[in-house]
Coordinates of C-alpha atoms in Angstrom, one line a residue:
X2 CA 73.2 139.2 94.9
X3 CA 76.0 141.6 93.9
X4 CA 78.3 144.2 95.4
X5 CA 77.0 146.2 98.3
X6 CA 76.2 149.2 96.1
X7 CA 74.4 147.1 93.5
X8 CA 72.2 145.3 96.1
X9 CA 71.3 148.5 97.9
X10 CA 70.2 150.0 94.6
X11 CA 67.7 147.3 93.7
X12 CA 66.5 146.1 97.1
X13 CA 63.8 148.7 97.6
X14 CA 62.2 147.9 94.2
X15 CA 62.4 144.2 94.8
X16 CA 60.6 144.5 98.1
X17 CA 57.6 146.1 96.3
X18 CA 57.0 143.0 94.1
X19 CA 53.7 141.4 94.9
X20 CA 53.4 138.0 96.6
X21 CA 56.6 138.3 98.7
X22 CA 56.9 137.7 102.4
X23 CA 60.7 138.1 102.6
X24 CA 63.7 138.9 100.4
X25 CA 67.1 137.3 100.8
X26 CA 70.1 139.3 99.7
X27 CA 73.8 138.9 99.9
X28 CA 76.6 141.4 99.2
X29 CA 80.2 140.8 98.3
X30 CA 82.7 142.1 95.8
X31 CA 83.1 138.4 94.9
X32 CA 79.6 138.5 93.4
X33 CA 80.3 141.5 91.1
X34 CA 79.9 140.4 88.4
X35 CA 78.2 137.1 89.5
X36 CA 79.8 133.9 88.2
X37 CA 78.4 130.4 88.4
X38 CA 81.5 129.2 90.3
X39 CA 81.1 131.8 93.1
X40 CA 77.3 131.8 93.3
X41 CA 76.9 128.0 93.6
X42 CA 78.4 127.8 97.2
X43 CA 76.0 130.6 98.3
X44 CA 72.9 128.9 96.9
X45 CA 74.1 125.6 98.5
X46 CA 74.4 127.2 101.9
X47 CA 70.9 128.8 101.6
X48 CA 69.1 125.7 100.2
X49 CA 70.9 122.8 102.0
X50 CA 68.8 122.9 105.2
X51 CA 65.6 121.8 103.4
X52 CA 63.7 124.9 104.6
X53 CA 62.5 125.5 101.1
X54 CA 60.5 123.3 98.8
X55 CA 61.0 125.0 95.4
X56 CA 63.8 127.0 93.8
X57 CA 62.7 128.9 90.6
X58 CA 64.5 131.0 88.1
X59 CA 63.7 132.3 84.6
X60 CA 65.2 130.2 81.9
X61 CA 68.0 132.7 81.3
X62 CA 71.6 132.2 80.2
X63 CA 72.7 132.9 83.8
X64 CA 70.3 130.3 85.3
X65 CA 71.3 127.7 82.7
X66 CA 74.9 128.1 84.0
X67 CA 74.1 128.2 87.8
X68 CA 71.1 125.9 88.5
X69 CA 72.6 122.7 87.1
X70 CA 75.6 123.3 89.3
X71 CA 73.4 123.9 92.4
X72 CA 71.4 120.8 91.6
X73 CA 74.5 118.7 91.2
X74 CA 76.1 119.8 94.5
X75 CA 72.8 119.1 96.3
X76 CA 72.5 115.8 94.5
X77 CA 69.0 116.7 93.2
X78 CA 67.4 116.6 89.7
X79 CA 66.4 119.8 88.0
X80 CA 63.5 120.6 85.6
X81 CA 64.2 123.1 82.9
X82 CA 62.2 125.5 80.7
X83 CA 58.7 124.7 82.2
X84 CA 55.6 126.1 80.6
X85 CA 53.0 125.2 83.2
X86 CA 52.8 123.7 86.7
X87 CA 50.3 122.3 89.2
X88 CA 51.0 121.4 92.8
X89 CA 49.3 118.8 95.0
X90 CA 49.6 119.6 98.7
X91 CA 48.1 116.2 99.6
X92 CA 51.2 114.3 98.5
X93 CA 53.6 117.3 98.1
X94 CA 54.2 116.6 94.4
X95 CA 54.5 119.2 91.6
X96 CA 53.8 118.4 88.0
X97 CA 55.4 120.4 85.2
X98 CA 55.1 120.6 81.4
X99 CA 58.1 121.4 79.3
X100 CA 58.7 121.4 75.5
X101 CA 61.0 118.8 74.0
X102 CA 62.2 118.1 70.4
X103 CA 62.2 121.9 69.6
X104 CA 58.7 122.3 70.8
X105 CA 57.2 119.5 68.7
X106 CA 56.2 117.5 71.8
X107 CA 55.3 118.4 75.4
X108 CA 56.7 116.3 78.3
X109 CA 54.9 116.1 81.6
X110 CA 57.3 115.7 84.5
X111 CA 56.2 114.9 88.1
X112 CA 58.5 115.7 91.0
X113 CA 57.2 113.8 94.1
X114 CA 57.8 114.2 97.8
X115 CA 60.9 112.1 97.5
X116 CA 62.5 115.2 96.0
X117 CA 62.6 117.6 98.9
X118 CA 63.6 120.6 96.8
X119 CA 62.3 121.2 93.3
X120 CA 64.9 123.1 91.2
X121 CA 63.2 124.7 88.2
X122 CA 63.7 127.1 85.4
X123 CA 60.7 128.8 83.8
X124 CA 60.0 129.9 80.3
X125 CA 58.9 133.4 81.1
X126 CA 56.9 133.9 77.9
X127 CA 54.5 131.1 78.9
X128 CA 53.2 133.1 81.9
X129 CA 51.4 136.3 82.2
X130 CA 53.7 139.1 83.4
X131 CA 52.9 141.1 86.5
X132 CA 51.2 144.4 85.8
X133 CA 53.4 147.5 86.2
X134 CA 50.9 148.7 88.8
X135 CA 51.2 145.6 90.9
X136 CA 52.9 146.0 94.3
X137 CA 53.3 144.2 97.6
X138 CA 50.4 144.7 99.9
X139 CA 52.3 144.1 103.2
X140 CA 55.6 144.5 104.9
X141 CA 58.3 142.5 103.2
X142 CA 61.2 141.5 105.4
X143 CA 64.7 141.8 104.0
X144 CA 67.1 139.2 105.3
X145 CA 70.8 139.4 104.7
X146 CA 72.7 136.2 103.9
X147 CA 76.3 136.0 104.8
X148 CA 78.5 135.7 101.6
X149 CA 80.2 132.4 101.1
X150 CA 83.8 133.2 100.1
X151 CA 84.6 130.1 98.0
X152 CA 86.0 129.5 94.5
X153 CA 87.1 133.1 94.2
X154 CA 90.3 132.0 92.5
X155 CA 88.7 129.3 90.4
X156 CA 87.4 131.6 87.6
X157 CA 88.3 135.3 86.9
X158 CA 86.0 137.7 85.1
X159 CA 88.1 139.5 82.5
X160 CA 85.8 141.7 80.6
X161 CA 82.1 142.5 79.9
X162 CA 81.2 143.6 76.3
X163 CA 77.8 145.1 75.9
X164 CA 76.0 145.8 72.6
X165 CA 74.0 149.0 72.9
X166 CA 70.9 149.8 70.9
X167 CA 68.1 152.3 71.0
X168 CA 65.8 149.5 70.1
X169 CA 63.6 147.7 72.8
X170 CA 65.2 144.7 74.3
X171 CA 64.5 141.6 72.2
X172 CA 63.5 139.4 75.1
X173 CA 60.6 141.6 76.3
X174 CA 59.7 143.7 73.2
X175 CA 56.1 143.8 72.1
X176 CA 57.1 143.9 68.5
X177 CA 59.9 142.1 66.8
X178 CA 61.2 142.4 63.2
X179 CA 63.5 139.4 62.3
X180 CA 65.5 138.7 59.2
X181 CA 67.0 135.6 57.7
X182 CA 69.8 134.5 55.3
X183 CA 67.8 135.9 52.3
X184 CA 69.0 139.4 53.3
X185 CA 72.4 138.6 51.7
X186 CA 74.8 140.5 54.0
X187 CA 75.0 142.7 57.1
X188 CA 74.7 146.0 55.2
X189 CA 71.5 144.8 53.5
X190 CA 70.2 143.3 56.7
X191 CA 70.5 146.7 58.5
X192 CA 69.4 148.8 55.6
X193 CA 66.2 146.7 55.1
X194 CA 65.1 146.0 58.6
X195 CA 66.2 149.0 60.6
X196 CA 63.8 151.5 59.0
X197 CA 60.9 149.1 59.5
X198 CA 61.8 148.4 63.1
X199 CA 62.2 152.2 63.6
X200 CA 58.7 153.0 62.4
X201 CA 57.1 150.1 64.3
X202 CA 59.1 150.8 67.5
X203 CA 60.2 147.2 67.3
X204 CA 63.2 145.1 68.4
X205 CA 65.4 143.5 65.7
X206 CA 65.9 139.8 65.7
X207 CA 67.6 137.3 63.4
X208 CA 67.6 133.6 62.5
X209 CA 70.6 131.4 63.3
X210 CA 71.5 131.3 59.6
X211 CA 71.7 135.1 59.6
X212 CA 73.8 135.2 62.8
X213 CA 76.1 132.5 61.6
X214 CA 76.6 134.4 58.3
X215 CA 77.6 137.6 60.3
X216 CA 74.5 139.6 59.4
X217 CA 73.6 140.2 63.1
X218 CA 75.0 139.9 66.5
X219 CA 74.6 136.6 68.4
X220 CA 72.4 138.5 71.0
X221 CA 69.8 139.0 68.4
X222 CA 69.3 135.3 67.5
X223 CA 65.8 133.9 67.9
X224 CA 65.3 130.2 68.2
X225 CA 66.0 127.0 70.1
X226 CA 69.6 128.0 70.7
X227 CA 68.8 131.7 70.9
X228 CA 66.1 133.7 72.6
X229 CA 62.6 132.6 73.1
X230 CA 60.2 135.4 72.4
X231 CA 56.4 135.8 72.4
X232 CA 55.7 139.4 71.3
X233 CA 52.3 140.8 70.2
X234 CA 53.7 141.1 66.6
X235 CA 56.5 139.0 65.1
X236 CA 57.6 139.7 61.5
X237 CA 59.7 137.0 59.9
X238 CA 61.3 138.5 56.8
X239 CA 63.3 136.2 54.5
X240 CA 63.1 133.4 57.1
X241 CA 62.2 130.0 55.8
X242 CA 61.0 128.7 59.1
X243 CA 63.3 125.9 60.2
X244 CA 62.0 124.0 63.2
X245 CA 64.7 125.4 65.4
X246 CA 63.6 129.0 64.6
X247 CA 59.9 128.2 65.1
X248 CA 60.7 126.9 68.6
X249 CA 61.8 130.4 69.6
X250 CA 58.8 132.4 68.2
X251 CA 55.8 130.3 67.6
X252 CA 54.0 131.5 70.7
X253 CA 53.9 135.1 69.3
X254 CA 50.4 136.6 69.2
X255 CA 50.5 137.7 65.6
X256 CA 53.1 136.2 63.1
X257 CA 53.6 138.0 59.8
X258 CA 55.8 136.2 57.2
X259 CA 57.3 137.7 54.0
X260 CA 59.1 135.2 51.8
X261 CA 59.4 134.6 48.0
X262 CA 59.0 130.8 48.5
X263 CA 55.2 130.0 48.8
X264 CA 56.2 126.6 50.3
X265 CA 58.4 128.0 53.0
X266 CA 57.5 126.3 56.4
X267 CA 57.1 129.7 58.0
X268 CA 53.7 130.1 56.3
X269 CA 52.4 127.1 58.2
X270 CA 52.5 129.1 61.5
X271 CA 52.0 132.6 60.1
X272 CA 48.7 134.4 60.8
X273 CA 49.5 136.7 57.8
X274 CA 51.7 135.7 54.9
X275 CA 52.9 137.6 51.9
X276 CA 54.7 135.9 49.0
X277 CA 57.0 138.1 47.2
X278 CA 60.4 139.8 47.0
X279 CA 61.2 141.2 50.4
X280 CA 63.5 143.9 48.8
X281 CA 60.4 145.4 47.1
X282 CA 57.8 144.7 49.9
X283 CA 59.7 145.8 53.0
X284 CA 60.6 149.4 51.7
X285 CA 57.0 149.8 50.4
X286 CA 55.6 148.6 53.7
X287 CA 57.9 150.9 55.6
X288 CA 56.8 154.0 53.6
X289 CA 53.1 153.1 54.0
X290 CA 53.6 152.8 57.8
X291 CA 55.2 156.2 57.9

């Protein structure tokens, strides 16, 4: 979905994804940039005829804006942030698991045949990503869907502000270095974490406390109300380990914590913990890694 130029640019790559039989695409200047108010009528027109049984999306900011609207106009429930699923063809039911209470409990949700279309968002870090060498084994049909020109005047896009960085994207990085409120201010945050992230080739993240204090941009927030990450290495520096932060990173393969408080909750989930002053430890660690 997008302008004609945007769709034509990505369509060949999308058709190569494995497991696809067809790709639906729709082009209109109304969809560039895409807004929930303009996308909802399009999705409604595609999904309303009950030809499809499931509608999936990653649990992204865009999906969290669009899918509840789509579910509402179709008068259907939606299941968000699932971490696993099983489907029974005998009774046409799908069973999902999803974290609740900041990940402290797992809810099992069953959508039966009385729900003709299951609308679902997926926690991407809970599933194995496709290999970069994976590609479609057959011909994939590209079907154009007529744009639905509704709600064009309801909301206007005014401006897009992008924060640029040479670092890997936080959501998909294999290594993440995150800092908390203990880093005192933005200057100290950058001065302490940037060299370590540079030598590791890591993305930089932050706790909510650090973001609220202005140390880091909101796009770097890791946690229940930020980004959910599951890198191979997650370094929590000066982060106490509040439950909301743990909900966003506890699935990381290797968690390294540096904190001067030996009783900090972060040490309960850390694979490697170092108790000490981060302002001494991090520069020394950075030099040794160099």
